[in-house]
Amino acid sequence: MKTFSIVLAAWLVNLQSLQSSFAQTQVWTGLSSGTVYSVLALDPSRVILGTQSGIVISPDRGETWPRIALNKPVRALGMDGEGRIFAGSERGMIYTSSDGGATWSAFAVVSGTTISSWSVTSFCVARSGVVLASTLTSGVFASTDHGTTWHQSGFSGISVYSLAVNSHNTIYAVRYGDGLYQSTDEGS
């Protein structure tokens, strides 16, 4: 019985140690305040936030946030395999940067059309490099030329909140109030 007690006591000490270690990994530290819509980690040091005020860039893992770009609300951020950053803003505007956020170029998803505020909600990039953008009121759009031009890729007139792609190149789309959908042809 004494051996059992010692083993049980050792097991409980290890369990408490494990629980303590697990509790320590559950710590979240606030790095920014205000209205933040999206986050993109460029590398181990640089982090970009899409905020109500625009794009905010931290060069030091979120310790400081010295740089603001675009000066307009940015709800969605994404990055392709070549390091090109995509930022989705109001009225179907998408901005791209190929220099880590130092400069930005603007492209309209739907030329001559006013889409509701906060229209671009997310990005994903298919294995072939096709960039997909979901919108709050106009479905999904695709670009085959790094964001220069865009065409409707599905769900016209429907709210699509989020897109994701898996390692098998299946694209997933979350539609408002209507569940999850998938495409195995890059949203064509």
Coordinates of C-alpha atoms in Angstrom, one line a residue:
M1 CA 0.0 0.0 0.0
K2 CA 2.9 2.4 0.7
T3 CA 4.3 1.9 -2.8
F4 CA 0.9 2.7 -4.3
S5 CA 0.6 5.9 -2.2
I6 CA 4.1 7.0 -3.4
V7 CA 3.2 6.3 -7.0
L8 CA -0.2 8.1 -6.6
A9 CA 1.5 11.1 -5.0
A10 CA 4.1 11.3 -7.8
W11 CA 1.4 11.0 -10.4
L12 CA -0.6 13.9 -8.7
V13 CA 2.5 16.1 -8.6
N14 CA 3.1 15.4 -12.3
L15 CA -0.5 16.1 -13.1
Q16 CA -0.4 19.4 -11.2
S17 CA 2.9 20.3 -13.0
L18 CA 1.2 19.5 -16.4
Q19 CA -1.9 21.5 -15.5
S20 CA 0.3 24.5 -14.4
S21 CA 2.3 24.3 -17.7
F22 CA -0.9 24.1 -19.7
A23 CA -2.3 27.1 -17.8
Q24 CA 0.8 29.1 -18.6
T25 CA 0.4 28.5 -22.4
Q26 CA -3.1 29.9 -22.2
V27 CA -1.8 33.5 -21.7
W28 CA -2.8 36.1 -24.3
T29 CA -1.1 39.5 -24.2
G30 CA -2.8 42.6 -25.6
L31 CA -0.7 44.2 -28.3
S32 CA -3.1 46.7 -29.9
S33 CA -6.4 48.4 -29.0
G34 CA -9.1 49.9 -31.1
T35 CA -11.1 48.3 -33.9
V36 CA -9.0 45.6 -35.5
Y37 CA -10.6 43.5 -38.2
S38 CA -7.8 41.3 -39.4
V39 CA -4.2 40.3 -38.8
L40 CA -1.4 39.0 -41.1
A41 CA 2.0 37.8 -39.9
L42 CA 4.5 38.6 -42.7
D43 CA 7.5 36.9 -41.0
P44 CA 8.6 36.3 -37.4
S45 CA 9.0 40.0 -36.7
R46 CA 6.6 42.0 -38.9
V47 CA 2.8 42.0 -38.2
I48 CA 0.1 43.9 -40.2
L49 CA -3.3 44.8 -38.8
G50 CA -6.4 45.8 -40.8
T51 CA -8.1 48.4 -38.7
Q52 CA -10.9 51.0 -38.8
S53 CA -8.1 53.6 -39.5
G54 CA -6.2 51.7 -42.2
I55 CA -3.3 49.3 -42.1
V56 CA -1.0 49.4 -39.1
I57 CA 2.4 47.7 -39.4
S58 CA 4.6 46.5 -36.5
P59 CA 8.3 45.7 -37.2
D60 CA 8.9 44.1 -33.8
R61 CA 6.2 41.4 -33.2
G62 CA 3.6 43.9 -32.0
E63 CA 5.8 45.7 -29.4
T64 CA 5.3 49.0 -31.3
W65 CA 2.9 50.1 -34.2
P66 CA 4.7 53.0 -35.8
R67 CA 3.5 52.8 -39.4
I68 CA 0.0 53.5 -40.7
A69 CA -0.8 53.0 -44.4
L70 CA -3.9 53.6 -46.6
N71 CA -5.8 55.7 -44.0
K72 CA -9.1 54.0 -44.7
P73 CA -10.9 51.0 -43.1
V74 CA -9.3 47.6 -44.0
R75 CA -11.3 44.6 -43.1
A76 CA -9.4 41.7 -44.8
L77 CA -5.7 40.9 -45.3
G78 CA -4.1 38.1 -47.3
M79 CA -0.8 37.2 -48.9
D80 CA 0.1 35.1 -51.9
G81 CA 3.1 32.7 -52.3
E82 CA 5.2 35.5 -53.8
G83 CA 4.8 37.7 -50.7
R84 CA 2.3 40.1 -52.3
I85 CA -0.1 41.5 -49.7
F86 CA -3.8 42.0 -50.4
A87 CA -5.9 44.4 -48.3
G88 CA -9.7 44.6 -48.7
S89 CA -11.5 47.8 -48.0
E90 CA -14.8 49.5 -48.7
R91 CA -16.8 49.6 -51.9
G92 CA -15.0 46.7 -53.5
M93 CA -11.6 48.2 -53.3
I94 CA -8.6 45.9 -53.0
Y95 CA -5.1 47.2 -52.4
T96 CA -1.9 45.3 -53.1
S97 CA 1.7 45.7 -52.0
S98 CA 4.7 43.8 -53.2
D99 CA 7.2 45.5 -50.9
G100 CA 6.0 44.5 -47.4
G101 CA 3.4 47.3 -47.1
A102 CA 5.7 50.3 -47.9
T103 CA 3.6 51.2 -51.0
W104 CA 0.1 50.2 -52.2
S105 CA -1.7 50.0 -55.5
A106 CA -5.5 50.2 -55.7
F107 CA -7.8 48.0 -57.8
A108 CA -11.6 48.0 -57.9
V109 CA -13.2 44.5 -57.7
V110 CA -16.3 45.7 -59.6
S111 CA -15.7 48.8 -61.7
G112 CA -18.4 51.4 -61.6
T113 CA -20.4 49.6 -59.0
T114 CA -20.9 50.7 -55.4
I115 CA -20.8 47.7 -53.2
S116 CA -21.8 48.2 -49.5
S117 CA -19.4 49.3 -46.9
W118 CA -17.0 46.6 -45.6
S119 CA -17.5 44.7 -48.8
V120 CA -14.2 42.7 -49.0
T121 CA -14.3 40.2 -46.1
S122 CA -11.5 37.7 -46.7
F123 CA -8.9 36.4 -49.1
C124 CA -7.4 33.0 -50.0
V125 CA -4.9 31.9 -52.6
A126 CA -5.2 28.7 -54.6
R127 CA -2.3 26.5 -55.4
S128 CA -2.1 27.9 -58.9
G129 CA -1.8 31.5 -57.6
V130 CA -5.5 32.4 -58.3
V131 CA -6.5 34.9 -55.6
L132 CA -10.0 34.8 -54.3
A133 CA -11.8 37.6 -52.4
S134 CA -15.1 37.2 -50.6
T135 CA -17.4 40.2 -50.3
L136 CA -20.2 41.1 -47.9
T137 CA -22.9 41.6 -50.6
S138 CA -21.5 40.4 -54.0
G139 CA -20.2 36.9 -53.6
V140 CA -16.7 35.8 -54.5
F141 CA -14.3 37.4 -57.0
A142 CA -11.1 35.9 -58.5
S143 CA -7.9 37.3 -59.9
T144 CA -5.4 35.5 -62.1
D145 CA -3.1 38.4 -62.5
H146 CA -2.0 39.2 -58.9
G147 CA -5.0 41.5 -58.2
T148 CA -4.9 43.7 -61.2
T149 CA -8.2 42.5 -62.6
W150 CA -11.1 40.6 -60.9
H151 CA -14.0 38.6 -62.2
Q152 CA -17.1 37.1 -60.5
S153 CA -16.3 33.6 -59.3
G154 CA -19.6 32.6 -57.6
F155 CA -22.4 33.5 -55.2
S156 CA -23.3 36.7 -57.1
G157 CA -25.3 38.9 -54.8
I158 CA -24.8 36.8 -51.7
S159 CA -22.8 37.5 -48.5
V160 CA -19.7 35.4 -48.2
Y161 CA -17.9 36.0 -44.9
S162 CA -14.8 33.8 -45.1
L163 CA -12.7 31.8 -47.5
A164 CA -10.0 29.2 -46.9
V165 CA -8.0 26.7 -49.0
N166 CA -6.6 23.4 -47.8
S167 CA -3.5 21.5 -48.8
H168 CA -5.5 19.6 -51.5
N169 CA -6.5 22.9 -53.1
T170 CA -10.1 22.7 -52.0
I171 CA -11.6 26.2 -51.5
Y172 CA -14.1 26.6 -48.7
A173 CA -16.6 29.5 -48.5
V174 CA -18.8 30.5 -45.5
R175 CA -22.1 32.1 -46.6
Y176 CA -24.1 34.2 -44.2
G177 CA -26.8 32.1 -42.6
D178 CA -26.4 29.4 -45.2
G179 CA -23.4 27.3 -44.0
L180 CA -20.2 26.1 -45.6
Y181 CA -19.6 25.4 -49.3
Q182 CA -16.6 24.0 -51.2
S183 CA -15.1 24.2 -54.6
T184 CA -12.6 21.7 -56.1
D185 CA -11.9 23.8 -59.2
E186 CA -10.5 27.0 -57.6
G187 CA -13.9 28.7 -57.6
S188 CA -14.3 28.6 -61.4

